[in-house]
CSV table of C-alpha atoms in Angstrom, one decimal:
chain,number,residue,atom,x,y,z
A,1,MET,CA,87.2,-116.3,15.7
A,2,ALA,CA,90.0,-117.4,18.0
A,3,GLU,CA,90.4,-115.6,21.3
A,4,PHE,CA,93.4,-113.5,22.3
A,5,ALA,CA,95.7,-115.3,24.7
A,6,LEU,CA,99.0,-113.9,25.8
A,7,HIS,CA,102.0,-115.8,24.6
A,8,PRO,CA,103.5,-117.9,27.5
A,9,ARG,CA,106.9,-116.4,27.0
A,10,LEU,CA,105.6,-112.8,27.3
A,11,ALA,CA,103.5,-113.9,30.3
A,12,ALA,CA,106.6,-115.3,32.0
A,13,ASP,CA,108.8,-112.3,31.4
A,14,THR,CA,106.3,-109.5,32.4
A,15,ALA,CA,103.8,-108.2,34.9
A,16,PHE,CA,100.4,-106.9,34.1
A,17,VAL,CA,99.9,-103.2,34.2
A,18,ALA,CA,96.6,-102.4,32.4
A,19,ASP,CA,94.3,-103.2,29.4
A,20,TRP,CA,94.0,-100.2,27.1
A,21,ASP,CA,91.5,-99.9,24.2
A,22,LEU,CA,93.6,-102.3,22.1
A,23,SER,CA,96.7,-103.3,23.9
A,24,ARG,CA,97.5,-105.2,27.1
A,25,VAL,CA,100.2,-103.1,28.8
A,26,LEU,CA,102.9,-105.1,30.5
A,27,LEU,CA,106.0,-104.3,32.5
A,28,MET,CA,109.1,-106.2,31.5
A,29,ASN,CA,110.6,-107.9,34.5
A,30,ASP,CA,114.0,-106.3,34.0
A,31,ALA,CA,114.9,-103.5,36.5
A,32,ARG,CA,117.8,-102.3,34.4
A,33,TYR,CA,115.4,-100.3,32.1
A,34,PRO,CA,111.9,-98.9,32.5
A,35,TRP,CA,110.5,-101.2,29.8
A,36,ILE,CA,106.8,-101.5,28.7
A,37,VAL,CA,105.4,-104.1,26.3
A,38,LEU,CA,102.2,-103.5,24.4
A,39,VAL,CA,100.3,-106.5,23.1
A,40,PRO,CA,97.3,-105.9,20.8
A,41,ARG,CA,94.5,-108.1,22.2
A,42,ARG,CA,93.7,-109.8,18.9
A,43,ALA,CA,94.4,-113.4,18.0
A,44,GLY,CA,96.7,-114.4,15.2
A,45,LEU,CA,98.8,-111.3,14.7
A,46,GLY,CA,102.4,-111.6,13.9
A,47,GLU,CA,103.3,-108.4,12.0
A,48,TRP,CA,102.3,-104.7,12.3
A,49,HIS,CA,100.7,-105.0,8.8
A,50,ASP,CA,98.5,-107.9,10.0
A,51,LEU,CA,96.5,-105.3,12.0
A,52,ALA,CA,93.2,-104.0,10.6
A,53,ASP,CA,93.6,-100.3,9.6
A,54,ALA,CA,91.5,-99.1,12.5
A,55,ASP,CA,93.5,-101.2,15.0
A,56,ALA,CA,96.7,-99.9,13.6
A,57,ALA,CA,95.5,-96.3,14.3
A,58,ILE,CA,94.7,-97.2,17.9
A,59,LEU,CA,98.1,-99.0,18.3
A,60,THR,CA,99.8,-95.9,17.1
A,61,ARG,CA,98.0,-93.8,19.7
A,62,GLU,CA,98.9,-96.3,22.4
A,63,ILE,CA,102.6,-96.4,21.4
A,64,ARG,CA,102.7,-92.6,21.6
A,65,ARG,CA,100.8,-92.5,24.9
A,66,ALA,CA,103.2,-95.1,26.3
A,67,GLY,CA,106.3,-93.3,25.0
A,68,SER,CA,105.4,-89.8,26.1
A,69,GLY,CA,104.2,-91.0,29.5
A,70,LEU,CA,107.2,-93.1,30.1
A,71,LYS,CA,109.5,-90.3,29.2
A,72,LYS,CA,107.8,-88.0,31.7
A,73,LEU,CA,107.7,-90.5,34.4
A,74,THR,CA,111.3,-91.5,34.1
A,75,GLY,CA,113.0,-88.4,32.8
A,76,ALA,CA,114.5,-90.6,30.0
A,77,GLY,CA,116.7,-89.0,27.4
A,78,LYS,CA,115.3,-91.3,24.7
A,79,ILE,CA,112.5,-93.7,24.0
A,80,ASN,CA,113.2,-96.9,22.0
A,81,THR,CA,110.2,-98.4,20.2
A,82,ALA,CA,110.3,-101.7,18.4
A,83,ALA,CA,108.4,-104.6,17.1
A,84,LEU,CA,110.9,-107.4,16.6
A,85,GLY,CA,109.3,-110.8,17.4
A,86,ASN,CA,112.1,-113.0,16.1
A,87,GLN,CA,111.7,-115.2,19.2
A,88,VAL,CA,108.1,-114.6,20.2
A,89,PRO,CA,105.8,-114.7,17.2
A,90,GLN,CA,102.9,-112.8,18.8
A,91,LEU,CA,102.9,-109.2,17.8
A,92,HIS,CA,104.2,-107.1,20.6
A,93,LEU,CA,105.7,-103.6,20.9
A,94,HIS,CA,108.6,-102.7,23.1
A,95,VAL,CA,108.6,-99.1,24.5
A,96,ILE,CA,111.7,-98.6,26.5
A,97,ALA,CA,113.0,-95.6,28.4
A,98,ARG,CA,116.7,-95.1,27.8
A,99,HIS,CA,119.2,-93.1,29.8
A,100,ALA,CA,122.8,-92.3,28.7
A,101,GLY,CA,125.0,-94.7,30.7
A,102,ASP,CA,122.3,-97.4,31.2
A,103,ALA,CA,123.4,-101.0,31.0
A,104,ALA,CA,123.3,-101.3,27.2
A,105,TRP,CA,123.7,-97.6,26.2
A,106,PRO,CA,124.0,-96.6,23.4
A,107,GLY,CA,123.3,-100.1,22.0
A,108,PRO,CA,119.9,-101.8,21.9
A,109,VAL,CA,118.7,-103.6,25.0
A,110,TRP,CA,117.9,-106.9,23.4
A,111,GLY,CA,120.5,-109.6,23.8
A,112,HIS,CA,122.5,-107.5,26.2
A,113,GLY,CA,123.4,-109.5,29.3
A,114,ALA,CA,120.8,-111.1,31.6
A,115,ALA,CA,117.6,-109.4,32.9
A,116,ARG,CA,117.7,-108.2,36.5
A,117,PRO,CA,114.3,-109.1,38.0
A,118,TYR,CA,112.5,-106.5,40.1
A,119,GLU,CA,112.1,-107.0,43.8
A,120,THR,CA,108.4,-107.2,44.6
A,121,ARG,CA,107.9,-103.8,46.3
A,122,PRO,CA,109.7,-101.6,43.7
A,123,ARG,CA,108.0,-103.5,41.0
A,124,ASP,CA,104.5,-102.9,42.5
A,125,GLU,CA,105.3,-99.3,43.2
A,126,PHE,CA,106.5,-98.8,39.6
A,127,ILE,CA,103.3,-100.5,38.3
A,128,SER,CA,101.2,-98.1,40.4
A,129,ARG,CA,103.1,-95.1,38.9
A,130,LEU,CA,102.6,-96.5,35.4
A,131,ARG,CA,98.9,-96.9,36.0
A,132,MET,CA,98.6,-93.3,37.0
A,133,GLY,CA,101.2,-91.7,34.7
A,134,LEU,CA,100.8,-93.4,31.3
B,1,MET,CA,110.0,-73.1,10.5
B,2,ALA,CA,113.2,-75.0,10.0
B,3,GLU,CA,113.5,-77.1,6.9
B,4,PHE,CA,114.0,-80.8,7.0
B,5,ALA,CA,117.6,-81.9,6.4
B,6,LEU,CA,118.7,-85.5,6.5
B,7,HIS,CA,121.1,-86.2,9.4
B,8,PRO,CA,124.6,-86.6,8.0
B,9,ARG,CA,125.1,-90.0,9.6
B,10,LEU,CA,121.9,-91.3,7.9
B,11,ALA,CA,123.0,-89.8,4.6
B,12,ALA,CA,126.4,-91.5,4.9
B,13,ASP,CA,124.9,-95.0,5.7
B,14,THR,CA,122.1,-95.2,3.2
B,15,ALA,CA,121.1,-94.7,-0.5
B,16,PHE,CA,118.0,-92.8,-1.6
B,17,VAL,CA,115.0,-94.8,-2.7
B,18,ALA,CA,112.0,-92.5,-2.8
B,19,ASP,CA,110.0,-89.7,-1.1
B,20,TRP,CA,106.6,-90.9,0.1
B,21,ASP,CA,103.9,-88.6,1.5
B,22,LEU,CA,105.7,-88.1,4.8
B,23,SER,CA,108.9,-90.1,4.8
B,24,ARG,CA,112.1,-90.2,2.9
B,25,VAL,CA,112.7,-93.9,2.1
B,26,LEU,CA,116.3,-95.0,2.3
B,27,LEU,CA,118.2,-98.3,1.8
B,28,MET,CA,120.7,-99.1,4.5
B,29,ASN,CA,124.0,-99.9,2.9
B,30,ASP,CA,124.4,-103.3,4.5
B,31,ALA,CA,123.9,-106.2,2.1
B,32,ARG,CA,123.5,-108.7,5.0
B,33,TYR,CA,119.8,-107.7,5.4
B,34,PRO,CA,117.1,-106.0,3.2
B,35,TRP,CA,116.9,-102.9,5.4
B,36,ILE,CA,114.8,-99.8,4.8
B,37,VAL,CA,114.9,-96.6,6.8
B,38,LEU,CA,111.9,-94.2,6.9
B,39,VAL,CA,112.7,-90.6,7.9
B,40,PRO,CA,109.7,-88.3,8.3
B,41,ARG,CA,110.5,-85.1,6.4
B,42,ARG,CA,109.8,-82.7,9.2
B,43,ALA,CA,112.4,-80.7,11.1
B,44,GLY,CA,113.1,-81.1,14.8
B,45,LEU,CA,111.6,-84.6,15.4
B,46,GLY,CA,113.3,-86.9,17.9
B,47,GLU,CA,110.6,-89.1,19.2
B,48,TRP,CA,107.5,-90.8,17.7
B,49,HIS,CA,105.3,-88.8,20.0
B,50,ASP,CA,106.9,-85.5,18.7
B,51,LEU,CA,104.9,-86.1,15.5
B,52,ALA,CA,101.6,-84.2,14.9
B,53,ASP,CA,98.7,-86.7,15.1
B,54,ALA,CA,98.0,-86.5,11.4
B,55,ASP,CA,101.6,-87.2,10.6
B,56,ALA,CA,101.7,-90.1,13.0
B,57,ALA,CA,98.8,-91.6,11.1
B,58,ILE,CA,100.7,-91.2,7.8
B,59,LEU,CA,103.8,-92.7,9.3
B,60,THR,CA,101.9,-95.7,10.5
B,61,ARG,CA,100.6,-96.3,7.0
B,62,GLU,CA,104.1,-95.9,5.6
B,63,ILE,CA,105.6,-98.4,8.1
B,64,ARG,CA,102.9,-100.9,7.2
B,65,ARG,CA,103.5,-100.3,3.5
B,66,ALA,CA,107.2,-100.8,3.8
B,67,GLY,CA,106.8,-103.9,6.0
B,68,SER,CA,104.3,-105.7,3.8
B,69,GLY,CA,106.1,-104.7,0.6
B,70,LEU,CA,109.5,-105.8,1.9
B,71,LYS,CA,108.1,-109.1,3.1
B,72,LYS,CA,106.6,-109.8,-0.3
B,73,LEU,CA,109.7,-108.7,-2.2
B,74,THR,CA,112.2,-110.7,-0.1
B,75,GLY,CA,110.1,-113.7,1.2
B,76,ALA,CA,111.2,-112.7,4.7
B,77,GLY,CA,110.0,-114.8,7.6
B,78,LYS,CA,109.8,-111.7,9.9
B,79,ILE,CA,109.8,-108.0,9.7
B,80,ASN,CA,111.6,-106.0,12.5
B,81,THR,CA,110.4,-102.4,13.0
B,82,ALA,CA,112.1,-100.0,15.3
B,83,ALA,CA,112.7,-96.4,16.2
B,84,LEU,CA,115.8,-96.4,18.4
B,85,GLY,CA,117.8,-93.2,17.8
B,86,ASN,CA,120.3,-93.6,20.6
B,87,GLN,CA,123.1,-92.5,18.3
B,88,VAL,CA,121.3,-90.5,15.6
B,89,PRO,CA,118.8,-88.1,17.2
B,90,GLN,CA,116.7,-87.5,14.1
B,91,LEU,CA,113.5,-89.6,14.2
B,92,HIS,CA,113.9,-92.6,11.8
B,93,LEU,CA,112.2,-95.9,11.6
B,94,HIS,CA,114.0,-99.1,10.7
B,95,VAL,CA,112.1,-101.7,8.7
B,96,ILE,CA,114.2,-104.8,8.2
B,97,ALA,CA,113.4,-108.1,6.5
B,98,ARG,CA,114.7,-111.0,8.6
B,99,HIS,CA,115.4,-114.6,7.6
B,100,ALA,CA,116.1,-117.5,9.9
B,101,GLY,CA,119.8,-118.0,9.8
B,102,ASP,CA,120.7,-114.4,8.7
B,103,ALA,CA,123.9,-112.9,10.2
B,104,ALA,CA,122.3,-111.8,13.4
B,105,TRP,CA,119.4,-114.2,13.7
B,106,PRO,CA,117.5,-114.4,16.0
B,107,GLY,CA,119.0,-111.4,17.7
B,108,PRO,CA,118.5,-107.8,16.6
B,109,VAL,CA,120.7,-106.5,13.8
B,110,TRP,CA,122.0,-103.3,15.6
B,111,GLY,CA,125.5,-103.6,17.0
B,112,HIS,CA,126.0,-107.0,15.4
B,113,GLY,CA,129.3,-107.1,13.5
B,114,ALA,CA,130.2,-104.7,10.7
B,115,ALA,CA,128.0,-103.7,7.8
B,116,ARG,CA,128.7,-105.3,4.5
B,117,PRO,CA,128.4,-102.6,1.8
B,118,TYR,CA,126.5,-103.4,-1.4
B,119,GLU,CA,128.3,-103.6,-4.7
B,120,THR,CA,126.9,-100.9,-7.0
B,121,ARG,CA,125.0,-103.0,-9.4
B,122,PRO,CA,123.1,-105.2,-6.8
B,123,ARG,CA,122.4,-102.1,-4.8
B,124,ASP,CA,120.9,-100.3,-7.8
B,125,GLU,CA,118.9,-103.4,-8.9
B,126,PHE,CA,117.5,-103.7,-5.4
B,127,ILE,CA,116.6,-100.0,-5.3
B,128,SER,CA,114.7,-100.5,-8.5
B,129,ARG,CA,112.8,-103.4,-7.1
B,130,LEU,CA,112.0,-101.4,-4.0
B,131,ARG,CA,110.7,-98.5,-6.1
B,132,MET,CA,108.3,-100.9,-7.9
B,133,GLY,CA,107.5,-103.2,-5.1
B,134,LEU,CA,106.9,-101.1,-2.0
């Protein structure tokens, strides 16, 4: 069985936060939005329905954990959750805290302008908060 | 306990397909993409993590059922799944069949140009296929 390896594009765009039971938890390197990416650590997944039933149940728990935690940490008005994967074929879930008036509000964040990379210190501080708060 | 009522904006933009165990299944009235919307028939839900655990498990099954069925029916290369809700606060899940070269490819479908409403007959035929194939 092939081993899980993070897609290079996801690796380039994110920072490591944690490994949960199923998913690698990543922070998207875009300071415009508090934006988490969950990547199930299984090889060869492209679609949600490619997951085994037991893994799908775990992923659902992890999505809810990420969403509720991110909402509490950031005071977000809305959580956006999505599995798109039109450009990166490895199954990954976006969990994004949205605020009225943020850069793309009320539209979706994808394809909206260029990412604004974090400075090192705010990024590391936010990762610490995510590790404790999610 | 308040009764479930479909948000008027969702009602205006979609056609009824079926009621599954948890979700109302709707067809988005945009012939550019095969596009299903699942709406859990519970009052007062805004976020995925607002669902009771048992309902979340059912929703996960229904998302996978919609995604795998839509992929088979349409031969789509990719399924996009998302709960956004920045404009319609009632929890609803988009399940969209994407093809390389479709109107918004490889970007997301939301906010990309104007919907192209179905003609009555192709819409009704597609709804029949969805009822049998999902």
